[in-house]
mmCIF file of N, CA and C in Angstrom:
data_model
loop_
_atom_site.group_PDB
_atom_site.id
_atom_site.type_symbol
_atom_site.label_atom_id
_atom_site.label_comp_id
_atom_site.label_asym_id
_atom_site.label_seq_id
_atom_site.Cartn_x
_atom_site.Cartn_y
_atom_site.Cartn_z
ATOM 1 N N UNK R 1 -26.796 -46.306 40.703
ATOM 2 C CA UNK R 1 -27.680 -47.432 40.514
ATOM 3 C C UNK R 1 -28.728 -47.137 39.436
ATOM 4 N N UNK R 2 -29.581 -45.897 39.507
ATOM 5 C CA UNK R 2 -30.437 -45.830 38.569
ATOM 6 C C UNK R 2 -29.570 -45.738 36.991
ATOM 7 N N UNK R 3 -28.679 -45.267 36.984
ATOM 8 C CA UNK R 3 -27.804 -45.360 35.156
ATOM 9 C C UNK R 3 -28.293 -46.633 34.914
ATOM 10 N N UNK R 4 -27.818 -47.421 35.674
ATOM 11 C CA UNK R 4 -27.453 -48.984 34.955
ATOM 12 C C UNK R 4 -28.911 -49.894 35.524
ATOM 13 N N UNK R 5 -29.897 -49.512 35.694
ATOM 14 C CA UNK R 5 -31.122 -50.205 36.395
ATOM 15 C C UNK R 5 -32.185 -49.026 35.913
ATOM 16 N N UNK R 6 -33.196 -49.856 35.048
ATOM 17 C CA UNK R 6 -34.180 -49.011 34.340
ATOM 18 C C UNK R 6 -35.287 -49.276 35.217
ATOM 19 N N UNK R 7 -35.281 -50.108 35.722
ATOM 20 C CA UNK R 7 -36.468 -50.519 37.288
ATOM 21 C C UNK R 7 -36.728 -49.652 38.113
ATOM 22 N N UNK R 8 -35.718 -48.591 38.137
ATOM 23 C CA UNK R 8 -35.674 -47.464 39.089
ATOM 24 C C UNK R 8 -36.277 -46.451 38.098
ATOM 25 N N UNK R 9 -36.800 -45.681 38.502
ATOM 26 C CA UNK R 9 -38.110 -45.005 37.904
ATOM 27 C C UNK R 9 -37.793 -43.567 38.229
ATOM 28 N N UNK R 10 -36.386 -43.269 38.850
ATOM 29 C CA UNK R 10 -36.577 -41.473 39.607
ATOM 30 C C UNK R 10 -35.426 -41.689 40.718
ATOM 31 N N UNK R 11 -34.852 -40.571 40.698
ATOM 32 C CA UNK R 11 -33.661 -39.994 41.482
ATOM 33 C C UNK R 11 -34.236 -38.962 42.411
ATOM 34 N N UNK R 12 -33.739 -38.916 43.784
ATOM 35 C CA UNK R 12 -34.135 -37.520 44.070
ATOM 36 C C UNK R 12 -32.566 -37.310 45.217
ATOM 37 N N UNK R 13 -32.230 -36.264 45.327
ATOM 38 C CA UNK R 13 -30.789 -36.192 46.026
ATOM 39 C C UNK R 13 -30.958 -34.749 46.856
ATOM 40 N N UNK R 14 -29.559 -35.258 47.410
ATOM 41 C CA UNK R 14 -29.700 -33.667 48.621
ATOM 42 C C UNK R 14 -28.794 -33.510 49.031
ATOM 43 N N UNK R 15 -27.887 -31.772 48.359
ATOM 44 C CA UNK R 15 -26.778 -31.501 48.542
ATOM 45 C C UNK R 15 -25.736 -32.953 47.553
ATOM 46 N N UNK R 16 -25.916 -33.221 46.334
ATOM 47 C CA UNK R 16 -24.989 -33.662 45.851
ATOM 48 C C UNK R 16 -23.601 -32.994 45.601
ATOM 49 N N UNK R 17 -22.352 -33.594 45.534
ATOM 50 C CA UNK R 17 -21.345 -32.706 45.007
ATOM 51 C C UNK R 17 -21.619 -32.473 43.537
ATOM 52 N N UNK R 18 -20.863 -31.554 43.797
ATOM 53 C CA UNK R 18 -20.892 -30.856 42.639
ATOM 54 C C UNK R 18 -19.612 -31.436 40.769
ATOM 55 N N UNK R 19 -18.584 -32.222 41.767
ATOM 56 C CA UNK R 19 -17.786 -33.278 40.903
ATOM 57 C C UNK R 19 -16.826 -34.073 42.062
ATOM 58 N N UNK R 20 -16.679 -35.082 41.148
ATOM 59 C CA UNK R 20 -15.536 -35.834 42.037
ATOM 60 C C UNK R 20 -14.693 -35.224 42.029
ATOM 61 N N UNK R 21 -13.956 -34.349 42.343
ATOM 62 C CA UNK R 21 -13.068 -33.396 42.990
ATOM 63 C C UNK R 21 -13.228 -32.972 44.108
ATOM 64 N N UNK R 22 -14.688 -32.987 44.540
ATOM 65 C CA UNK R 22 -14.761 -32.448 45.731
ATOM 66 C C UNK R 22 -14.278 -33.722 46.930
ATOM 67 N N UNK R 23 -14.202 -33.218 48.121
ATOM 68 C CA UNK R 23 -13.416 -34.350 48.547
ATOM 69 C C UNK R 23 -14.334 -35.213 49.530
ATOM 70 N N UNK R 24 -15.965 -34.772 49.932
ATOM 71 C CA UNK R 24 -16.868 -35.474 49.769
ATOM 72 C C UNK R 24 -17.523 -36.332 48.982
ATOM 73 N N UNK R 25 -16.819 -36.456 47.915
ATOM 74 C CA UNK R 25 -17.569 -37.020 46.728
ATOM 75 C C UNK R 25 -17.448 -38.473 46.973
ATOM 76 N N UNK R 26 -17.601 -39.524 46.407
ATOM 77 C CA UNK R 26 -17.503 -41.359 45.962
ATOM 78 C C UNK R 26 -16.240 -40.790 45.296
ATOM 79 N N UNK R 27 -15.150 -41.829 45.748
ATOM 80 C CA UNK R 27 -14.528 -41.767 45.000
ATOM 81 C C UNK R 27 -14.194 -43.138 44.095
ATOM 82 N N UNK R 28 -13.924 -42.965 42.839
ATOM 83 C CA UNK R 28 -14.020 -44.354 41.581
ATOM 84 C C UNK R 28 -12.547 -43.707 40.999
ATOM 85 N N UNK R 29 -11.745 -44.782 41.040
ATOM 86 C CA UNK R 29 -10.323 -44.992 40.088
ATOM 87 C C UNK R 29 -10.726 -44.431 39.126
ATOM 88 N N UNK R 30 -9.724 -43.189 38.556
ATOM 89 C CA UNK R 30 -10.024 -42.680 37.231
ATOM 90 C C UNK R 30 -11.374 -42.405 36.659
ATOM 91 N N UNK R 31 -12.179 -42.141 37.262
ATOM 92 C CA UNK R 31 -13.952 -41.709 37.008
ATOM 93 C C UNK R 31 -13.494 -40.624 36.098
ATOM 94 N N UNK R 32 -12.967 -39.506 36.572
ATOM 95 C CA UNK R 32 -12.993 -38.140 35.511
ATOM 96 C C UNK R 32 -12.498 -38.475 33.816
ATOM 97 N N UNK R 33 -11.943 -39.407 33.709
ATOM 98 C CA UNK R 33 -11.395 -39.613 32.693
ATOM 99 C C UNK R 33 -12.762 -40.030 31.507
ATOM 100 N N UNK R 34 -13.965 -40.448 32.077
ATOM 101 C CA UNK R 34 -14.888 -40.684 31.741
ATOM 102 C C UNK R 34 -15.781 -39.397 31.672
ATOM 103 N N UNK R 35 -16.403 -39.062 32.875
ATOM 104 C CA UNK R 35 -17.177 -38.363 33.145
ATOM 105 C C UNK R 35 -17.430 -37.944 35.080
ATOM 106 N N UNK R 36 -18.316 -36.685 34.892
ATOM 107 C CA UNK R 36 -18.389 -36.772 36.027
ATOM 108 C C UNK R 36 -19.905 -36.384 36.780
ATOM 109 N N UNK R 37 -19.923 -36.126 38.245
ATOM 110 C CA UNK R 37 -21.089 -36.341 38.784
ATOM 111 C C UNK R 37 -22.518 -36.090 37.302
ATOM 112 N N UNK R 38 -22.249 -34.049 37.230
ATOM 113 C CA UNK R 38 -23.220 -33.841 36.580
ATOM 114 C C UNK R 38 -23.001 -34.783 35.486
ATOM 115 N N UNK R 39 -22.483 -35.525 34.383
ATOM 116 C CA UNK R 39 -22.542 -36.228 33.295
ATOM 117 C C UNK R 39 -23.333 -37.712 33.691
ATOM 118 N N UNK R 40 -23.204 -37.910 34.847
ATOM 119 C CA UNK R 40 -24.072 -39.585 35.041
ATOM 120 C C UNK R 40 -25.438 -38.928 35.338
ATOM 121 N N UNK R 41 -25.468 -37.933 36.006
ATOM 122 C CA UNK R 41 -27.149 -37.924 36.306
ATOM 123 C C UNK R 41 -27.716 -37.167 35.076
ATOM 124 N N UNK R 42 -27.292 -36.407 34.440
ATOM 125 C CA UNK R 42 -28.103 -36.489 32.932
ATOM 126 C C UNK R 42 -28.439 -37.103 32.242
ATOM 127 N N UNK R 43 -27.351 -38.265 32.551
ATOM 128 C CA UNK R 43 -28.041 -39.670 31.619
ATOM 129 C C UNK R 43 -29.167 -40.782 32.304
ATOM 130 N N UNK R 44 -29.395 -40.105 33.403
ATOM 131 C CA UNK R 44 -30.896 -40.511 33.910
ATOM 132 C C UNK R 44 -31.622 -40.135 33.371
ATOM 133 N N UNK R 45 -32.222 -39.004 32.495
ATOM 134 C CA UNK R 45 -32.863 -38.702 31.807
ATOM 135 C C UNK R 45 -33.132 -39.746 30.561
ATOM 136 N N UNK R 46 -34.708 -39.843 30.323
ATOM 137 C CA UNK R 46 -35.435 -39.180 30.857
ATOM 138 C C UNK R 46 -36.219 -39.424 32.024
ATOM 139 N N UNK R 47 -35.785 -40.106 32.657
ATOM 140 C CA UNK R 47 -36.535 -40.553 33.939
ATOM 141 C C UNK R 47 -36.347 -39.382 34.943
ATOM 142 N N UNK R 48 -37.468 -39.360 35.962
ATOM 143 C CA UNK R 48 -37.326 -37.752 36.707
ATOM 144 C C UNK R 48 -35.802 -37.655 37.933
ATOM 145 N N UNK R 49 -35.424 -36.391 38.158
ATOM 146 C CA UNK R 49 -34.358 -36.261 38.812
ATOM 147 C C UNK R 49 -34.791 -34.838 39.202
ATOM 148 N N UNK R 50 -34.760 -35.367 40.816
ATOM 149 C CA UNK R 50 -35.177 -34.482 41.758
ATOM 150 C C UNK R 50 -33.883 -33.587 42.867
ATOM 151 N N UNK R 51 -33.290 -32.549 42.409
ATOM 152 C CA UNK R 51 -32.279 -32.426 43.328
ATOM 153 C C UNK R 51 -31.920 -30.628 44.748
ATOM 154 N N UNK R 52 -32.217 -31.349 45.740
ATOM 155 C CA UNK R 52 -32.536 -30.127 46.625
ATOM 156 C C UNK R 52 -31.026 -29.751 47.300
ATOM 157 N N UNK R 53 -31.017 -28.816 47.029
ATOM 158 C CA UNK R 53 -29.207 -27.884 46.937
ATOM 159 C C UNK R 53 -28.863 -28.235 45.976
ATOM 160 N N UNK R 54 -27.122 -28.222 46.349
ATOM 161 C CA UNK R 54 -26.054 -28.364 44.876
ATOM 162 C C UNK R 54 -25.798 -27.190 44.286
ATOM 163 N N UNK R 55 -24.543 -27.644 43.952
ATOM 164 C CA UNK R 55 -23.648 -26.127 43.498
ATOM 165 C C UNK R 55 -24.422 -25.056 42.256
ATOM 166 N N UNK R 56 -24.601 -24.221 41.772
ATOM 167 C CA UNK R 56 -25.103 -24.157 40.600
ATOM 168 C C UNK R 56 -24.940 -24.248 39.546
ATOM 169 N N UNK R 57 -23.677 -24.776 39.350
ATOM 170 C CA UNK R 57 -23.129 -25.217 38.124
ATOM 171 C C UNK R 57 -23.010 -26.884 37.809
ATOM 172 N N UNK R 58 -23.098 -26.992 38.505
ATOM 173 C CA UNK R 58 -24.204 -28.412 38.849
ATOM 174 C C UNK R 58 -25.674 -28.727 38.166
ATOM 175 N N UNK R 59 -26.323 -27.572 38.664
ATOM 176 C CA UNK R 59 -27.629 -27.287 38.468
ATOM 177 C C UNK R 59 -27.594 -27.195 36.821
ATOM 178 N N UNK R 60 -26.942 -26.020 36.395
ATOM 179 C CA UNK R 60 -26.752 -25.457 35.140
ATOM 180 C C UNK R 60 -26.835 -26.894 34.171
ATOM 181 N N UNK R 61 -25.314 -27.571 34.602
ATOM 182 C CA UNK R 61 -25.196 -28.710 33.623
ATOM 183 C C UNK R 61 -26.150 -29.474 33.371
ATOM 184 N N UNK R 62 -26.556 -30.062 34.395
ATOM 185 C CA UNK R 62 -28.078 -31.040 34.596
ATOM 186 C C UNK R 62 -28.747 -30.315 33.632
ATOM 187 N N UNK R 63 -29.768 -29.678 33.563
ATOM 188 C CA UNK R 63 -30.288 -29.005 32.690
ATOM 189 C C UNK R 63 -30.298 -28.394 31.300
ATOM 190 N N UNK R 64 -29.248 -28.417 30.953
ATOM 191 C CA UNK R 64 -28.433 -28.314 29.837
ATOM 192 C C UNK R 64 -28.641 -29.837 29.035
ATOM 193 N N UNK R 65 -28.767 -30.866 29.744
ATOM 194 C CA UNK R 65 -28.417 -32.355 29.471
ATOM 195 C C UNK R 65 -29.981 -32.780 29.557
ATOM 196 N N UNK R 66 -30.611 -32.565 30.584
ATOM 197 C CA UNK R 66 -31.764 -32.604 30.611
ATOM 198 C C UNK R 66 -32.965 -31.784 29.046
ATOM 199 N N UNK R 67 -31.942 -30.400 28.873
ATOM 200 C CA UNK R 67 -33.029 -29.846 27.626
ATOM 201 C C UNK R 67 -32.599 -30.595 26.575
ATOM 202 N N UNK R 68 -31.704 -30.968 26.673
ATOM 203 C CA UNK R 68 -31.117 -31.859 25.375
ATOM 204 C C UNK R 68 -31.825 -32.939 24.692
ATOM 205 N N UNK R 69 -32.014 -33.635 25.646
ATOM 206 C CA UNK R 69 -32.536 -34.725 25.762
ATOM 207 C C UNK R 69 -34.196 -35.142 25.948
ATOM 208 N N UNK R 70 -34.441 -33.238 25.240
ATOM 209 C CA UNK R 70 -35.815 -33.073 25.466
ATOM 210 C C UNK R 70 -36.577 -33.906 26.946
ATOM 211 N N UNK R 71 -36.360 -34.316 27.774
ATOM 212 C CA UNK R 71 -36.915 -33.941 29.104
ATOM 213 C C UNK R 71 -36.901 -33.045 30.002
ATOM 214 N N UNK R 72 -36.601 -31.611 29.964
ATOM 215 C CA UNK R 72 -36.652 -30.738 30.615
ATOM 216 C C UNK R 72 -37.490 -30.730 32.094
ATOM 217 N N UNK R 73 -38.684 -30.907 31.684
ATOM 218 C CA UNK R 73 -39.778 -31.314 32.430
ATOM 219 C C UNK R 73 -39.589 -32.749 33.992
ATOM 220 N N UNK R 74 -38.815 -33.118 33.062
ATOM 221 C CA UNK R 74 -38.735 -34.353 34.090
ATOM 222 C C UNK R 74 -37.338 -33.649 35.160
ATOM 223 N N UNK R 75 -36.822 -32.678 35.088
ATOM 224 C CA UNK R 75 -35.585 -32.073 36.406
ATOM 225 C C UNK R 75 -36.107 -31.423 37.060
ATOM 226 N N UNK R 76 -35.838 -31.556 38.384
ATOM 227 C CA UNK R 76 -36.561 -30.484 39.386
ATOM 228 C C UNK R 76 -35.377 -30.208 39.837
ATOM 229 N N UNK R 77 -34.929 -28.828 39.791
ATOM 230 C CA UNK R 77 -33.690 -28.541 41.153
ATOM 231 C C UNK R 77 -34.423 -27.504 42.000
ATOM 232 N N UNK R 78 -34.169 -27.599 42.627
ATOM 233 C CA UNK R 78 -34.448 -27.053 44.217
ATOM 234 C C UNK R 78 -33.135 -26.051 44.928
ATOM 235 N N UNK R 79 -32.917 -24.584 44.991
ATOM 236 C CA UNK R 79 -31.967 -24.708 45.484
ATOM 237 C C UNK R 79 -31.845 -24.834 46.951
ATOM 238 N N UNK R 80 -32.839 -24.476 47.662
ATOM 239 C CA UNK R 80 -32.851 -24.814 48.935
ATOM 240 C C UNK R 80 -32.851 -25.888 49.095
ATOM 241 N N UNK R 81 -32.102 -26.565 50.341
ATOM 242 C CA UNK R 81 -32.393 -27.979 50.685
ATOM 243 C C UNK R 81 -33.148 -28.282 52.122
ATOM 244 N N UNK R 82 -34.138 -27.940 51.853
ATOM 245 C CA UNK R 82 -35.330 -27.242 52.783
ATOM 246 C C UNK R 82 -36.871 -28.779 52.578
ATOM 247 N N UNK R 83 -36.113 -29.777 53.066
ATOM 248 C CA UNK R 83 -36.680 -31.103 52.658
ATOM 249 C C UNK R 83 -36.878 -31.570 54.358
ATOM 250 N N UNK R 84 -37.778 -31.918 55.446
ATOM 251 C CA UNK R 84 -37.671 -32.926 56.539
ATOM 252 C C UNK R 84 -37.790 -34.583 56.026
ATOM 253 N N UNK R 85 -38.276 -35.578 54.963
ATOM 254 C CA UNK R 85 -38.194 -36.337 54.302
ATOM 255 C C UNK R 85 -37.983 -36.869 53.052
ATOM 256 N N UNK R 86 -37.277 -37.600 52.423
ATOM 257 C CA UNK R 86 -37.810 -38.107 50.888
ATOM 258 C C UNK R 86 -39.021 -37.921 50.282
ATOM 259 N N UNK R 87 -39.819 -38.578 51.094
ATOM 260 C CA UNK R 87 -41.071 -38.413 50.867
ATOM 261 C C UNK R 87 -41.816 -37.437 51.059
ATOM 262 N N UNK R 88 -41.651 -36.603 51.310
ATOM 263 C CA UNK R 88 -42.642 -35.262 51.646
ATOM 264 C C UNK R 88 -43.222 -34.743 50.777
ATOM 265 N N UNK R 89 -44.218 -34.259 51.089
ATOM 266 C CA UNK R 89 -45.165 -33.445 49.464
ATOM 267 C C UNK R 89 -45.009 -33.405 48.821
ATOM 268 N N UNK R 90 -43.807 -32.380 48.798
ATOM 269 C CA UNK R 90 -43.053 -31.579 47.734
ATOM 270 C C UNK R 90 -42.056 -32.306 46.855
ATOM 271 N N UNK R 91 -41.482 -33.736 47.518
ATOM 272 C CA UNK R 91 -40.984 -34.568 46.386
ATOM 273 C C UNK R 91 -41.580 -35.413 46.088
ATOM 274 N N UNK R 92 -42.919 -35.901 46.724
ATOM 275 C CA UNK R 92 -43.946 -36.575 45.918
ATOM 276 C C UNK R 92 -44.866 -36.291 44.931
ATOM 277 N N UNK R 93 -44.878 -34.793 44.730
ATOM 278 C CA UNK R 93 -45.412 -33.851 44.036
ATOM 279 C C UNK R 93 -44.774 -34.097 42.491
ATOM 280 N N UNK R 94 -43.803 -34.283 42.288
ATOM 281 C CA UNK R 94 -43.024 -34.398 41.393
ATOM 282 C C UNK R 94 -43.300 -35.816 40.139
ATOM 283 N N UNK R 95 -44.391 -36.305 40.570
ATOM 284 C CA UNK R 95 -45.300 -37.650 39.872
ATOM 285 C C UNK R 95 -44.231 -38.964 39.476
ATOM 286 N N UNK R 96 -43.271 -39.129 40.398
ATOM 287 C CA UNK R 96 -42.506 -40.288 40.250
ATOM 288 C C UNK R 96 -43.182 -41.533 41.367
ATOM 289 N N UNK R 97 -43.359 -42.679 40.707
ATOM 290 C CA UNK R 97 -43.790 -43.735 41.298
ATOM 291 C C UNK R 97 -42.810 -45.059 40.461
ATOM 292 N N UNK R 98 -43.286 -45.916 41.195
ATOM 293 C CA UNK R 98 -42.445 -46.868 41.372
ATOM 294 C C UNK R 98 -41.369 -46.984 42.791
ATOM 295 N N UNK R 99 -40.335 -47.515 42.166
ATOM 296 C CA UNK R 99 -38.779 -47.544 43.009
ATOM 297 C C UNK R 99 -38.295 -46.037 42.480
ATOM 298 N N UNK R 100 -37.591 -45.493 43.632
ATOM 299 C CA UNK R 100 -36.714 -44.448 43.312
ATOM 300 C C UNK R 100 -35.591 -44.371 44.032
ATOM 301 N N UNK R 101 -33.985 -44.252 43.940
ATOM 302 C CA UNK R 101 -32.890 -43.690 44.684
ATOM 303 C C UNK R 101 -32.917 -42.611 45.276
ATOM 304 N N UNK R 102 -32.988 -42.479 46.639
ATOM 305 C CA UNK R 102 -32.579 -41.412 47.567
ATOM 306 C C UNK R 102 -31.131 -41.146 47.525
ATOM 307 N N UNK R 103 -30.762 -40.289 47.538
ATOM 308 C CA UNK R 103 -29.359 -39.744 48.696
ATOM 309 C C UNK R 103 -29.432 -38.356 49.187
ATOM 310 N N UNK R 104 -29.512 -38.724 50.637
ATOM 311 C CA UNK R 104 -29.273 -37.779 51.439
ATOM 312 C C UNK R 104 -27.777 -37.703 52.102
ATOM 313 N N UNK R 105 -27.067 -36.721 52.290
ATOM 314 C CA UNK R 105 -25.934 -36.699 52.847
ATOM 315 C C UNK R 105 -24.982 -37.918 52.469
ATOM 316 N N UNK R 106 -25.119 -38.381 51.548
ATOM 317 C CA UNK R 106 -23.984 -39.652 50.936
ATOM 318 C C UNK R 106 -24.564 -40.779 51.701
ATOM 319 N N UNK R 107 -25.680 -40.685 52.179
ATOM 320 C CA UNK R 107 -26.356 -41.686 52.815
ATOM 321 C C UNK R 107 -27.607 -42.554 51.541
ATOM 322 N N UNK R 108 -27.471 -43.373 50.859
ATOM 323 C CA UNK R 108 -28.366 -44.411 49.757
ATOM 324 C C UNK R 108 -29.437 -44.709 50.134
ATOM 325 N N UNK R 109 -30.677 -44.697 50.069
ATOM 326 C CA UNK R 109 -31.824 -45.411 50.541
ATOM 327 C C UNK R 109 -32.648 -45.403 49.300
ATOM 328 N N UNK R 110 -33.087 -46.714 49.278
ATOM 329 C CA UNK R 110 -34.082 -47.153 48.267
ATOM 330 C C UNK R 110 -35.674 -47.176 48.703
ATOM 331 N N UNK R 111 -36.383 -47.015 48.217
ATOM 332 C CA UNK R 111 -38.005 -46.498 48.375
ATOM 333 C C UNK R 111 -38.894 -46.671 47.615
ATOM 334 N N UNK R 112 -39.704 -47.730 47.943
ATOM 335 C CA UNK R 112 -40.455 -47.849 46.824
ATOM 336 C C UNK R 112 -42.266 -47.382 47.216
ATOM 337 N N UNK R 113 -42.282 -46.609 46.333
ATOM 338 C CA UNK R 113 -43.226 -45.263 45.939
ATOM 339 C C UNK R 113 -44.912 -46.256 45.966
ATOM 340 N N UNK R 114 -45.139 -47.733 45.271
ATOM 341 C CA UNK R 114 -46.035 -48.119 45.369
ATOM 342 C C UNK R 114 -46.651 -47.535 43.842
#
């Protein structure tokens, strides 16, 4: 949702896969042929992207896409996924306001920050 919706202001996730291969993942007809997990959330950038776990090559890519794109600043990975809410300090800490996309456990929730 946030790729294609600039209204959304910030990502924050937990335990994303690591690609559609994994067999937790969303699955989309022919997605790889395009791109995959890490390739859509880099192109959130530069808007902030908050992500607690995830594989580290996961991590790696994001960041890679993120320095690129000169927002560095705006990725937080986390490797612990050591979160009791969305909202908690530590991802409010992160200075995203507005609307932002949650996912926890392949579970979507939208939140708006105020």
């Amino acid at each position: 949702a946030a790729f294609w919706d600039d209204k959304i202001s910030g990502v924050i996730l937990q335990n994303p896969p690591a690609s559609h291969m994994d067999p937790d993942a969303p699955q989309f007809l022919n997605i790889l042929r395009v791109c995959d997990i890490p390739d859509i959330l880099g192109m959130i950038a530069p808007r902030p992207l908050t992500v607690y776990g995830g594989a580290e090559d996961l991590l790696k890519k994001i960041t890679a896409i993120y320095d690129a794109a000169g927002a560095r600043d705006q990725f937080h990975p986390y490797i612990t996924c050591d979160i009791s809410s969305p909202l908690s300090p530590a991802v409010g800490g992160v200075g995203v306001t507005g609307s932002i996309v949650v996912l926890l456990e392949n579970d979507f929730r939208f939140c708006d920050l105020g």
